[in-house]
Amino acid sequence: MFNLRQFFPSNDKVRHLELHPTQPWLATASKSDVVTIWDWSSRQVYQQYQLGAMGEEDMCGDADLARLHAKDPLHAVNPSVPTSSTSRSATGKVREVRFFDQDVAQAHLTAQHLYSTGPCRPAPNIQDAAKLGARRLLVVVCDLKVLLYELGSKHVREVPKAVLEGKSAQCCAFLLLGGKASSSQDSPLLPCPVLALGCTDGIVRMFSLSTLKPVGRLAGAHKSPVVSMAVMGMRGGVDESVLVAHEGGNVQRFAPSNALYRAMASGGADVRDVAPIRVSVKAHKDNIQSMAVMATAESPEATPGRIVVTCGADKQLVGFGPGTMQELYRIKMPSKESCLAFCPRGMTSSGTHTLFLGTDNGAVMFVHLESRSIRLAVDLNDLPTVPGNPSSKRPQLAVNCIAVHPLQPHLFAVAATSGSYVLQFKETAPPMPYVALPLLSPVQALASPTAGIEGAEVTYVVAVGDEVHCVTVSATQQEVPLLDEPEQISPAAMPLPEDLSPLAIVQQQEQLQQQQQAQFL
C-alpha cells in the first residue's frame, strides 16, 4: 500500500517531526536534542542545531553576530525588526518542533474552515494579518525555554522559563481567529497570531507572536502536565476552541477567541485567565499519549462533522463529539498505541480508514471509527532503510510520531527508533470501493418507468470499512407541478412524454409556448 520515499537515519530515536505544507522541509527532533531540517525531496540537510543541557552553541553564535551592531555608534536600529533575546543558558530536553509562517497558517485556516463550515463559504485570508509578514519560523519547545528561529535571517528569539512562571513548556499550538468580537471588522482574524504553550502545571499560557508578551492563560481544574493540544474551528468560521489533553487522562475544551481579541485590541499585556473551561471529560484511566481532530463524512450540501480522538496508555482509542465532548466510540486496541494523525483522503472518511495510529512495535495502523475496523497500513520492520535494498533493515522499531502532509495527504512521515521515514501511497484508492452486479436479464436494461415497465433499478455492492453493503437504486416517476411564474417554466421541468419521437417533442414545445402566452396575457 505504501512506498518508502526517503529514509533519514539517526543515531538516536526521533521523538517528534513536522512537515511543511509548501516547502520540501521535514523538521525532526531526536532524543539527544538534535533538531534537523531535512529537504526530503533531495535528501539534503537544510539546517541542524544541537540543543540540550550543554547549551545552544550554534544559535548563540548567530545571536552574537546579530548583536554586533550595538558596538557601532553609527548604526540605526530598524524598529520593524524584533530584538533578539537569546541567552547562553541551556535549553533542556526538546519536546516539540513546529513550523509557522503564512503558508502554515493558511493551510490551517482552510482545513478548519472546511471541517467546521464546509466549502460553501471562502476561508479567511491569512494575508489580512499584516503582523505575520513573510517570516518562516521554526518553533522549538524545550524544557527551559521556547525558541523561535527565523529560517531566512537566522534570527533567534526565546520565551524563557521565567516568563512561564517557572514552569516548563511541553507542547504548543497557534490561534488565529478572533471570534464574534472580530466579526464586525473586515477580517475575523486576531490582530496577531497567538502562540499557546501547554505547561507542566496544567495551564496553557498564551503569547503574542510578534512581541512575545503574555496575553492570557487557560487554567482548568486539572494540574497534571499538558501532553497534547489541538485547535478546532467552530461553526460559523469566526472562532476557535482549544482542546487540552492532560497526562492524567483528562481532556478540556476552552473557547478563548473573543477574550483574546479584546485583550489584544486593548493593547495591554496580561496574564489573567481569559476564558473559563467549557467541557472537561475523563477520557482514559491512564496517561493520554496523543490527540487528533478528524473530519467525518461531508458533502457540499451538509455541514461536515468532526470527532476528537485520543489514545492512551490503557490501550484504548476514544472518540468524542466536538461540542459537548460526548463519548461516541471506544475501541480496545490489541497493542499499545503511541501517536495519532488524521489523513484527509479526499476530505472525507466515509468508508475509508483515515486515522493513522502508531504502535510501540513498529506498526502503523489504519482505523475506521464507525465500523471499528483496524487494518495494518505499514510495518516499519519490513521496510528497507535504503530504498531499493531490501536486505538493509534495522532491529525492532517503535513509532513515536506521525505527521501527514497538509496539502499532499498521500505523503506522511513517521518518527521511529532508527530515524525518520517519508512514505507515500502507491496509488490513490477510491473513497468507497464498489462493483456493479450483473442484470437479471437483458430486458432489465431497457426498463423505464416512463414506458410503463416496472423494475428499472441498478444494484451494486459497496465496501464500508470491513462491511459489504448491497445497494439497490430504483428509478421512479414523480409529478412535477406547474410553476406560477412563466419565466421559470422550462422543458426540463416538465414530465417527459411516453413517446419520445421527434414529433412528440415538437408538440410538447408548442404546448409550452401556448401556456406561457396564456399566463402572460
Short mmCIF file of C-alpha atoms in Angstrom, two decimals:
data_model
loop_
_atom_site.label_atom_id
_atom_site.label_comp_id
_atom_site.label_asym_id
_atom_site.label_seq_id
_atom_site.Cartn_x
_atom_site.Cartn_y
_atom_site.Cartn_z
CA MET A 1 0.00 0.00 0.00
CA PHE A 2 2.93 2.35 0.68
CA ASN A 3 6.31 3.03 -0.86
CA LEU A 4 9.36 4.25 1.02
CA ARG A 5 10.12 7.70 -0.38
CA GLN A 6 13.04 8.67 1.85
CA PHE A 7 14.78 7.45 4.98
CA PHE A 8 16.78 9.79 7.23
CA PRO A 9 18.90 7.80 9.70
CA SER A 10 19.57 8.94 13.25
CA ASN A 11 21.95 7.78 15.95
CA ASP A 12 19.15 8.12 18.48
CA LYS A 13 15.40 7.73 18.32
CA VAL A 14 13.40 10.55 16.76
CA ARG A 15 10.83 11.98 19.19
CA HIS A 16 8.91 14.45 17.05
CA LEU A 17 8.69 15.62 13.44
CA GLU A 18 6.78 18.12 11.31
CA LEU A 19 6.16 18.56 7.55
CA HIS A 20 5.95 21.99 5.93
CA PRO A 21 2.91 22.45 3.64
CA THR A 22 4.63 24.23 0.71
CA GLN A 23 8.39 23.73 1.16
CA PRO A 24 10.02 20.27 0.98
CA TRP A 25 11.08 20.53 4.62
CA LEU A 26 10.95 17.91 7.34
CA ALA A 27 11.85 19.06 10.87
CA THR A 28 12.91 16.34 13.30
CA ALA A 29 13.91 16.31 16.98
CA SER A 30 15.85 13.36 18.37
CA LYS A 31 16.25 12.08 21.90
CA SER A 32 19.78 13.56 22.01
CA ASP A 33 18.19 17.03 21.36
CA VAL A 34 19.43 17.38 17.77
CA VAL A 35 17.00 19.46 15.70
CA THR A 36 17.38 18.88 11.96
CA ILE A 37 15.57 20.34 8.96
CA TRP A 38 15.76 17.95 6.00
CA ASP A 39 14.96 18.59 2.38
CA TRP A 40 13.00 15.40 1.79
CA SER A 41 12.91 15.89 -1.99
CA SER A 42 16.73 15.88 -2.34
CA ARG A 43 17.65 14.15 0.96
CA GLN A 44 19.88 17.05 1.99
CA VAL A 45 20.29 18.67 5.41
CA TYR A 46 18.94 22.21 5.28
CA GLN A 47 19.83 23.27 8.84
CA GLN A 48 20.84 21.46 12.03
CA TYR A 49 21.18 22.54 15.67
CA GLN A 50 22.49 20.78 18.77
CA LEU A 51 20.44 21.80 21.80
CA GLY A 52 20.04 20.32 25.23
CA ALA A 53 21.83 20.61 28.55
CA MET A 54 25.17 21.68 27.02
CA GLY A 55 23.67 24.88 25.60
CA GLU A 56 22.92 26.14 22.13
CA GLU A 57 26.29 26.94 20.61
CA ASP A 58 25.18 27.40 17.01
CA MET A 59 22.18 29.55 17.85
CA CYS A 60 24.14 31.67 20.33
CA GLY A 61 26.80 32.28 17.70
CA ASP A 62 24.16 33.66 15.37
CA ALA A 63 22.76 35.78 18.20
CA ASP A 64 26.22 37.23 18.94
CA LEU A 65 26.59 38.24 15.31
CA ALA A 66 23.19 39.89 15.43
CA ARG A 67 24.29 41.96 18.47
CA LEU A 68 27.49 43.29 16.88
CA HIS A 69 25.65 46.41 15.72
CA ALA A 70 25.34 47.53 19.37
CA LYS A 71 29.06 48.42 19.37
CA ASP A 72 28.70 50.61 16.27
CA PRO A 73 27.55 54.16 17.26
CA LEU A 74 26.59 54.97 13.66
CA HIS A 75 24.22 52.05 13.37
CA ALA A 76 20.50 52.90 13.22
CA VAL A 77 18.18 50.24 14.64
CA ASN A 78 15.31 49.17 12.40
CA PRO A 79 12.19 49.29 14.62
CA SER A 80 10.37 46.76 12.41
CA VAL A 81 12.89 44.03 13.27
CA PRO A 82 12.25 42.44 16.69
CA THR A 83 15.17 42.43 19.08
CA SER A 84 16.92 39.19 19.87
CA SER A 85 16.75 37.92 23.42
CA THR A 86 18.63 34.66 23.11
CA SER A 87 20.83 33.80 26.09
CA ARG A 88 23.58 31.24 26.55
CA SER A 89 21.60 29.23 29.09
CA ALA A 90 20.82 25.58 28.46
CA THR A 91 17.63 24.70 26.63
CA GLY A 92 16.82 21.41 28.32
CA LYS A 93 15.18 18.48 26.55
CA VAL A 94 13.48 19.21 23.22
CA ARG A 95 9.79 18.34 23.41
CA GLU A 96 8.30 19.51 20.11
CA VAL A 97 9.15 21.27 16.83
CA ARG A 98 6.67 23.22 14.69
CA PHE A 99 6.80 25.30 11.53
CA PHE A 100 4.84 28.53 11.36
CA ASP A 101 4.52 31.09 8.58
CA GLN A 102 1.85 32.38 6.20
CA ASP A 103 1.66 29.07 4.33
CA VAL A 104 1.24 27.04 7.53
CA ALA A 105 -1.39 29.46 8.86
CA GLN A 106 -3.36 29.48 5.60
CA ALA A 107 -3.35 25.67 5.39
CA HIS A 108 -4.58 25.51 9.00
CA LEU A 109 -7.32 28.09 8.40
CA THR A 110 -8.54 26.40 5.21
CA ALA A 111 -8.67 22.95 6.78
CA GLN A 112 -10.50 24.13 9.90
CA HIS A 113 -12.93 26.14 7.77
CA LEU A 114 -13.78 23.09 5.65
CA TYR A 115 -14.20 20.86 8.71
CA SER A 116 -16.48 23.30 10.55
CA THR A 117 -18.35 25.31 7.89
CA GLY A 118 -17.94 23.37 4.65
CA PRO A 119 -17.00 24.55 1.16
CA CYS A 120 -20.00 26.89 0.82
CA ARG A 121 -18.10 29.99 2.01
CA PRO A 122 -14.48 31.00 1.32
CA ALA A 123 -11.93 30.55 4.07
CA PRO A 124 -10.32 33.60 5.75
CA ASN A 125 -7.22 35.01 4.08
CA ILE A 126 -4.16 34.97 6.29
CA GLN A 127 -2.68 37.95 4.42
CA ASP A 128 -5.10 40.12 6.38
CA ALA A 129 -2.81 39.56 9.39
CA ALA A 130 -0.20 42.14 8.45
CA LYS A 131 1.98 41.48 11.51
CA LEU A 132 2.75 37.94 10.42
CA GLY A 133 4.85 39.14 7.48
CA ALA A 134 6.98 36.88 5.30
CA ARG A 135 8.95 35.26 8.13
CA ARG A 136 9.33 31.50 8.28
CA LEU A 137 9.63 30.36 11.87
CA LEU A 138 10.69 27.11 13.45
CA VAL A 139 9.29 26.90 16.98
CA VAL A 140 11.29 24.56 19.24
CA VAL A 141 9.65 23.76 22.59
CA CYS A 142 12.21 22.85 25.27
CA ASP A 143 12.06 22.28 29.00
CA LEU A 144 13.88 25.51 29.93
CA LYS A 145 12.82 27.83 27.12
CA VAL A 146 10.92 28.09 23.85
CA LEU A 147 13.00 29.10 20.82
CA LEU A 148 11.64 30.88 17.74
CA TYR A 149 14.19 30.52 14.98
CA GLU A 150 13.68 32.51 11.77
CA LEU A 151 14.92 30.30 8.96
CA GLY A 152 15.62 33.08 6.47
CA SER A 153 17.65 35.56 8.54
CA LYS A 154 18.67 33.06 11.28
CA HIS A 155 17.29 35.47 13.84
CA VAL A 156 16.55 33.83 17.20
CA ARG A 157 14.07 34.82 19.87
CA GLU A 158 13.11 32.96 23.01
CA VAL A 159 10.46 32.67 25.69
CA PRO A 160 12.42 31.88 28.88
CA LYS A 161 11.15 29.73 31.70
CA ALA A 162 10.86 32.75 33.97
CA VAL A 163 8.14 34.22 31.73
CA LEU A 164 6.30 30.89 32.05
CA GLU A 165 6.11 31.43 35.84
CA GLY A 166 8.89 28.90 36.38
CA LYS A 167 7.09 26.07 34.56
CA SER A 168 8.30 24.03 31.60
CA ALA A 169 6.52 24.04 28.25
CA GLN A 170 5.59 20.63 26.83
CA CYS A 171 3.70 21.39 23.60
CA CYS A 172 2.45 24.32 21.55
CA ALA A 173 -0.41 25.42 19.28
CA PHE A 174 -1.31 28.51 17.26
CA LEU A 175 -4.51 30.58 17.46
CA LEU A 176 -5.59 32.76 14.55
CA LEU A 177 -9.31 33.63 14.82
CA GLY A 178 -10.79 36.40 16.97
CA GLY A 179 -14.31 35.10 17.45
CA LYS A 180 -17.53 37.11 17.33
CA ALA A 181 -15.71 40.14 18.74
CA SER A 182 -13.86 40.45 15.43
CA SER A 183 -16.83 39.64 13.17
CA SER A 184 -17.69 43.34 12.87
CA GLN A 185 -14.23 44.06 11.47
CA ASP A 186 -13.03 43.46 7.93
CA SER A 187 -11.40 40.16 8.90
CA PRO A 188 -12.21 37.54 11.58
CA LEU A 189 -8.50 37.13 12.34
CA LEU A 190 -6.74 38.21 15.51
CA PRO A 191 -4.53 41.32 15.27
CA CYS A 192 -1.56 38.97 15.61
CA PRO A 193 -1.25 35.17 15.79
CA VAL A 194 -1.10 33.77 19.32
CA LEU A 195 1.37 31.13 20.50
CA ALA A 196 -0.21 28.83 23.10
CA LEU A 197 2.15 26.80 25.31
CA GLY A 198 0.97 23.88 27.41
CA CYS A 199 2.97 23.65 30.62
CA THR A 200 3.73 21.10 33.33
CA ASP A 201 1.27 22.65 35.81
CA GLY A 202 -1.71 22.05 33.51
CA ILE A 203 -2.04 25.72 32.47
CA VAL A 204 -1.89 26.93 28.87
CA ARG A 205 -0.04 30.25 28.61
CA MET A 206 -0.57 32.39 25.51
CA PHE A 207 1.78 34.93 23.96
CA SER A 208 1.59 37.37 21.07
CA LEU A 209 3.78 36.01 18.31
CA SER A 210 5.04 39.45 17.27
CA THR A 211 6.05 40.80 20.70
CA LEU A 212 6.20 37.56 22.75
CA LYS A 213 4.27 39.30 25.52
CA PRO A 214 1.72 37.30 27.51
CA VAL A 215 -1.91 37.86 26.52
CA GLY A 216 -3.67 35.41 28.82
CA ARG A 217 -3.91 31.95 30.35
CA LEU A 218 -6.20 28.93 30.10
CA ALA A 219 -6.46 27.28 33.52
CA GLY A 220 -8.73 24.41 34.43
CA ALA A 221 -9.27 22.17 37.40
CA HIS A 222 -6.57 19.64 36.44
CA LYS A 223 -2.97 20.34 37.44
CA SER A 224 -1.29 17.43 35.66
CA PRO A 225 1.10 18.26 32.79
CA VAL A 226 -0.30 19.06 29.36
CA VAL A 227 0.74 16.37 26.87
CA SER A 228 -1.09 17.47 23.71
CA MET A 229 -3.11 20.38 22.32
CA ALA A 230 -5.32 20.78 19.27
CA VAL A 231 -7.09 23.80 17.78
CA MET A 232 -10.55 23.19 16.33
CA GLY A 233 -12.59 25.69 14.33
CA MET A 234 -16.21 26.06 15.41
CA ARG A 235 -19.32 26.50 13.30
CA GLY A 236 -19.57 29.96 11.84
CA GLY A 237 -15.89 30.10 10.94
CA VAL A 238 -15.01 33.05 13.22
CA ASP A 239 -13.80 31.43 16.44
CA GLU A 240 -11.69 28.50 17.59
CA SER A 241 -11.67 26.09 20.50
CA VAL A 242 -8.55 24.82 22.23
CA LEU A 243 -8.52 21.15 23.25
CA VAL A 244 -6.09 20.36 26.07
CA ALA A 245 -5.13 16.77 26.92
CA HIS A 246 -3.57 16.14 30.33
CA GLU A 247 -1.26 13.41 31.50
CA GLY A 248 -3.84 12.09 33.96
CA GLY A 249 -6.29 11.15 31.17
CA ASN A 250 -8.50 14.27 31.15
CA VAL A 251 -9.45 16.41 28.13
CA GLN A 252 -10.64 20.02 28.48
CA ARG A 253 -12.12 22.40 25.92
CA PHE A 254 -11.72 26.19 26.03
CA ALA A 255 -13.11 28.92 23.76
CA PRO A 256 -10.71 31.90 24.16
CA SER A 257 -11.18 33.67 20.79
CA ASN A 258 -13.42 36.53 21.96
CA ALA A 259 -11.40 37.26 25.10
CA LEU A 260 -8.13 37.14 23.17
CA TYR A 261 -9.36 39.64 20.61
CA ARG A 262 -10.49 42.09 23.29
CA ALA A 263 -7.24 41.69 25.24
CA MET A 264 -5.06 42.24 22.16
CA ALA A 265 -7.18 45.10 20.83
CA SER A 266 -6.78 46.97 24.13
CA GLY A 267 -3.01 46.74 23.76
CA GLY A 268 -2.38 45.64 27.33
CA ALA A 269 -0.36 42.58 28.29
CA ASP A 270 -1.98 40.46 30.97
CA VAL A 271 -1.57 37.02 32.47
CA ARG A 272 -5.10 36.53 33.74
CA ASP A 273 -7.35 33.61 32.83
CA VAL A 274 -9.04 34.86 29.68
CA ALA A 275 -11.59 32.06 29.22
CA PRO A 276 -13.29 29.60 31.58
CA ILE A 277 -13.33 25.91 30.90
CA ARG A 278 -16.27 24.80 28.76
CA VAL A 279 -16.19 21.00 28.96
CA SER A 280 -14.00 18.54 30.85
CA VAL A 281 -14.15 14.76 30.39
CA LYS A 282 -12.25 11.77 31.71
CA ALA A 283 -11.04 10.01 28.57
CA HIS A 284 -8.60 7.40 29.91
CA LYS A 285 -7.72 5.80 33.19
CA ASP A 286 -4.01 6.17 32.46
CA ASN A 287 -1.97 8.80 30.66
CA ILE A 288 -3.01 10.19 27.26
CA GLN A 289 -0.44 9.55 24.57
CA SER A 290 -1.79 11.67 21.70
CA MET A 291 -4.85 13.57 20.47
CA ALA A 292 -6.15 14.48 17.00
CA VAL A 293 -9.20 16.10 15.39
CA MET A 294 -10.54 14.26 12.35
CA ALA A 295 -13.32 15.05 9.87
CA THR A 296 -16.21 12.69 9.27
CA ALA A 297 -18.33 12.25 6.14
CA GLU A 298 -19.02 15.57 4.46
CA SER A 299 -20.80 16.82 1.34
CA PRO A 300 -21.27 20.25 -0.29
CA GLU A 301 -24.91 20.34 0.87
CA ALA A 302 -24.34 19.50 4.53
CA THR A 303 -22.13 20.85 7.28
CA PRO A 304 -19.31 18.37 7.91
CA GLY A 305 -18.80 16.73 11.26
CA ARG A 306 -15.69 16.22 13.36
CA ILE A 307 -14.53 13.81 16.02
CA VAL A 308 -11.91 14.38 18.73
CA VAL A 309 -9.84 11.20 19.06
CA THR A 310 -7.47 10.32 21.90
CA CYS A 311 -5.27 7.29 22.56
CA GLY A 312 -3.96 6.36 25.99
CA ALA A 313 -1.65 4.05 27.85
CA ASP A 314 -4.68 1.85 28.67
CA LYS A 315 -4.69 0.57 25.04
CA GLN A 316 -7.96 2.29 24.23
CA LEU A 317 -8.95 4.60 21.39
CA VAL A 318 -11.75 7.04 22.31
CA GLY A 319 -13.75 9.36 20.07
CA PHE A 320 -15.75 12.37 21.33
CA GLY A 321 -18.18 14.82 19.79
CA PRO A 322 -16.55 18.24 19.24
CA GLY A 323 -19.09 20.39 21.11
CA THR A 324 -20.31 18.56 24.20
CA MET A 325 -17.37 16.07 24.23
CA GLN A 326 -19.84 13.23 24.49
CA GLU A 327 -18.22 9.83 24.08
CA LEU A 328 -19.08 8.28 20.71
CA TYR A 329 -16.58 5.47 20.25
CA ARG A 330 -14.31 3.41 22.47
CA ILE A 331 -12.15 0.76 20.84
CA LYS A 332 -9.87 -1.68 22.65
CA MET A 333 -6.56 -1.92 20.80
CA PRO A 334 -4.53 -5.13 20.55
CA SER A 335 -1.23 -3.30 21.26
CA LYS A 336 -0.13 -0.13 22.99
CA GLU A 337 -0.57 2.92 20.78
CA SER A 338 1.80 5.88 20.84
CA CYS A 339 0.54 8.58 18.44
CA LEU A 340 -2.34 9.66 16.18
CA ALA A 341 -2.65 11.56 12.91
CA PHE A 342 -5.57 12.38 10.61
CA CYS A 343 -5.13 11.73 6.89
CA PRO A 344 -7.68 13.79 4.85
CA ARG A 345 -8.02 11.46 1.88
CA GLY A 346 -10.42 13.40 -0.29
CA MET A 347 -11.57 15.40 2.80
CA THR A 348 -13.90 12.58 3.80
CA SER A 349 -13.73 9.44 5.91
CA SER A 350 -16.95 7.82 4.72
CA GLY A 351 -15.99 4.24 4.04
CA THR A 352 -12.23 4.78 4.29
CA HIS A 353 -9.67 4.36 7.01
CA THR A 354 -8.34 7.90 7.51
CA LEU A 355 -6.90 7.74 11.03
CA PHE A 356 -3.24 6.78 11.38
CA LEU A 357 -2.30 5.04 14.62
CA GLY A 358 1.30 4.37 15.61
CA THR A 359 2.20 1.49 17.93
CA ASP A 360 5.21 0.60 20.04
CA ASN A 361 6.01 -2.47 17.90
CA GLY A 362 6.81 -0.51 14.73
CA ALA A 363 3.43 -0.89 13.00
CA VAL A 364 1.29 1.94 11.62
CA MET A 365 -2.40 1.06 11.64
CA PHE A 366 -5.41 2.39 9.74
CA VAL A 367 -8.53 2.87 11.86
CA HIS A 368 -12.16 3.38 10.78
CA LEU A 369 -14.11 4.50 13.84
CA GLU A 370 -17.66 3.91 12.62
CA SER A 371 -17.08 0.24 11.80
CA ARG A 372 -14.36 -0.15 14.47
CA SER A 373 -12.14 -1.59 11.77
CA ILE A 374 -8.36 -1.75 12.24
CA ARG A 375 -6.02 -2.53 9.36
CA LEU A 376 -2.28 -2.72 9.02
CA ALA A 377 -1.04 0.21 6.93
CA VAL A 378 2.70 -0.45 7.06
CA ASP A 379 5.16 -2.29 9.29
CA LEU A 380 8.42 -0.37 9.61
CA ASN A 381 10.28 -3.57 10.48
CA ASP A 382 9.62 -4.82 6.93
CA LEU A 383 10.84 -1.66 5.20
CA PRO A 384 14.43 -1.30 4.00
CA THR A 385 16.34 1.64 5.41
CA VAL A 386 17.86 2.20 1.97
CA PRO A 387 15.28 2.43 -0.86
CA GLY A 388 15.77 -0.36 -3.36
CA ASN A 389 17.84 -2.52 -0.96
CA PRO A 390 15.50 -4.95 0.83
CA SER A 391 18.37 -6.52 2.78
CA SER A 392 19.11 -3.31 4.66
CA LYS A 393 16.92 -3.46 7.77
CA ARG A 394 17.02 -2.36 11.39
CA PRO A 395 16.21 -4.10 14.69
CA GLN A 396 12.82 -3.87 16.36
CA LEU A 397 11.36 -0.39 15.87
CA ALA A 398 8.81 1.76 17.69
CA VAL A 399 6.68 4.55 16.21
CA ASN A 400 7.00 7.80 18.18
CA CYS A 401 5.23 10.37 15.97
CA ILE A 402 3.29 10.58 12.67
CA ALA A 403 2.91 13.72 10.56
CA VAL A 404 0.69 13.90 7.46
CA HIS A 405 1.48 16.44 4.75
CA PRO A 406 -1.19 19.20 4.98
CA LEU A 407 -1.56 19.70 1.21
CA GLN A 408 -0.38 16.33 -0.11
CA PRO A 409 -2.11 13.73 2.09
CA HIS A 410 -0.60 10.88 0.07
CA LEU A 411 2.68 11.73 1.83
CA PHE A 412 3.30 11.21 5.53
CA ALA A 413 6.34 10.98 7.78
CA VAL A 414 6.99 8.60 10.67
CA ALA A 415 9.43 9.15 13.54
CA ALA A 416 10.90 5.86 14.72
CA THR A 417 13.74 4.47 16.79
CA SER A 418 16.29 4.39 13.97
CA GLY A 419 15.33 7.56 12.09
CA SER A 420 12.61 9.25 10.08
CA TYR A 421 10.63 7.66 7.25
CA VAL A 422 8.82 9.51 4.46
CA LEU A 423 6.18 7.23 2.91
CA GLN A 424 3.67 7.68 0.11
CA PHE A 425 0.66 5.81 -1.18
CA LYS A 426 1.38 3.51 -4.09
CA GLU A 427 -1.80 4.64 -5.81
CA THR A 428 -4.83 6.74 -5.00
CA ALA A 429 -7.50 4.46 -3.61
CA PRO A 430 -11.18 5.23 -4.30
CA PRO A 431 -13.02 6.62 -1.30
CA MET A 432 -15.64 3.84 -1.45
CA PRO A 433 -14.74 0.63 -3.35
CA TYR A 434 -17.77 -0.62 -5.28
CA VAL A 435 -18.70 -3.02 -8.09
CA ALA A 436 -21.91 -3.29 -10.11
CA LEU A 437 -23.83 -6.56 -10.15
CA PRO A 438 -24.94 -8.13 -13.45
CA LEU A 439 -28.53 -7.65 -14.58
CA LEU A 440 -31.10 -10.38 -14.12
CA SER A 441 -31.98 -10.32 -17.81
CA PRO A 442 -31.23 -8.17 -20.91
CA VAL A 443 -34.80 -6.82 -20.74
CA GLN A 444 -33.97 -5.07 -17.46
CA ALA A 445 -31.56 -2.76 -19.29
CA LEU A 446 -34.47 -1.44 -21.40
CA ALA A 447 -36.81 -0.98 -18.45
CA SER A 448 -38.09 2.57 -17.95
CA PRO A 449 -40.77 3.86 -15.60
CA THR A 450 -41.92 6.33 -18.28
CA ALA A 451 -42.56 3.44 -20.66
CA GLY A 452 -44.73 1.63 -18.14
CA ILE A 453 -42.21 -1.16 -17.46
CA GLU A 454 -41.63 -1.78 -13.75
CA GLY A 455 -38.36 -2.87 -12.21
CA ALA A 456 -35.97 -0.22 -13.52
CA GLU A 457 -33.20 -0.45 -10.93
CA VAL A 458 -29.44 -0.71 -10.51
CA THR A 459 -27.81 -2.94 -7.89
CA TYR A 460 -24.24 -2.70 -6.65
CA VAL A 461 -22.17 -3.67 -3.63
CA VAL A 462 -20.01 -1.17 -1.74
CA ALA A 463 -17.34 -1.69 0.94
CA VAL A 464 -17.75 0.46 4.07
CA GLY A 465 -14.97 -0.34 6.48
CA ASP A 466 -14.94 -4.10 6.96
CA GLU A 467 -18.60 -4.45 5.93
CA VAL A 468 -20.06 -5.03 2.47
CA HIS A 469 -23.46 -3.45 1.69
CA CYS A 470 -25.74 -4.30 -1.20
CA VAL A 471 -27.48 -1.17 -2.52
CA THR A 472 -30.38 -1.11 -4.97
CA VAL A 473 -31.39 2.16 -6.64
CA SER A 474 -34.82 2.25 -8.31
CA ALA A 475 -35.98 4.85 -10.83
CA THR A 476 -39.43 6.31 -10.17
CA GLN A 477 -41.58 8.86 -11.97
CA GLN A 478 -42.72 11.89 -9.98
CA GLU A 479 -45.30 14.51 -10.77
CA VAL A 480 -43.69 17.91 -11.45
CA PRO A 481 -46.09 20.75 -10.50
CA LEU A 482 -46.50 23.66 -12.89
CA LEU A 483 -44.82 26.80 -11.60
CA ASP A 484 -46.75 30.06 -11.30
CA GLU A 485 -44.16 32.36 -12.85
CA PRO A 486 -43.99 31.99 -16.65
CA GLU A 487 -40.27 32.81 -16.82
CA GLN A 488 -39.49 29.83 -14.56
CA ILE A 489 -41.17 27.29 -16.88
CA SER A 490 -38.66 25.22 -18.84
CA PRO A 491 -38.92 21.99 -20.80
CA ALA A 492 -36.62 20.29 -18.28
CA ALA A 493 -39.19 20.92 -15.51
CA MET A 494 -42.00 19.14 -17.39
CA PRO A 495 -42.57 15.36 -17.24
CA LEU A 496 -41.33 13.52 -20.28
CA PRO A 497 -43.95 12.13 -22.67
CA GLU A 498 -44.34 8.43 -23.17
CA ASP A 499 -43.47 8.70 -26.85
CA LEU A 500 -40.01 10.24 -27.28
CA SER A 501 -40.29 10.65 -31.07
CA PRO A 502 -39.19 13.98 -32.67
CA LEU A 503 -42.84 14.84 -33.47
CA ALA A 504 -43.85 14.45 -29.83
CA ILE A 505 -41.02 16.72 -28.71
CA VAL A 506 -42.11 19.46 -31.16
CA GLN A 507 -45.70 19.18 -29.95
CA GLN A 508 -44.57 19.45 -26.34
CA GLN A 509 -42.59 22.64 -27.09
CA GLU A 510 -45.62 24.19 -28.84
CA GLN A 511 -47.81 23.42 -25.81
CA LEU A 512 -45.29 25.13 -23.52
CA GLN A 513 -45.25 28.26 -25.69
CA GLN A 514 -49.05 28.41 -25.68
CA GLN A 515 -49.15 28.07 -21.86
CA GLN A 516 -46.58 30.84 -21.42
CA GLN A 517 -48.50 33.22 -23.71
CA ALA A 518 -51.80 32.49 -21.96
CA GLN A 519 -50.33 33.13 -18.49
CA PHE A 520 -48.61 36.31 -19.69
CA LEU A 521 -51.89 37.71 -21.05
#
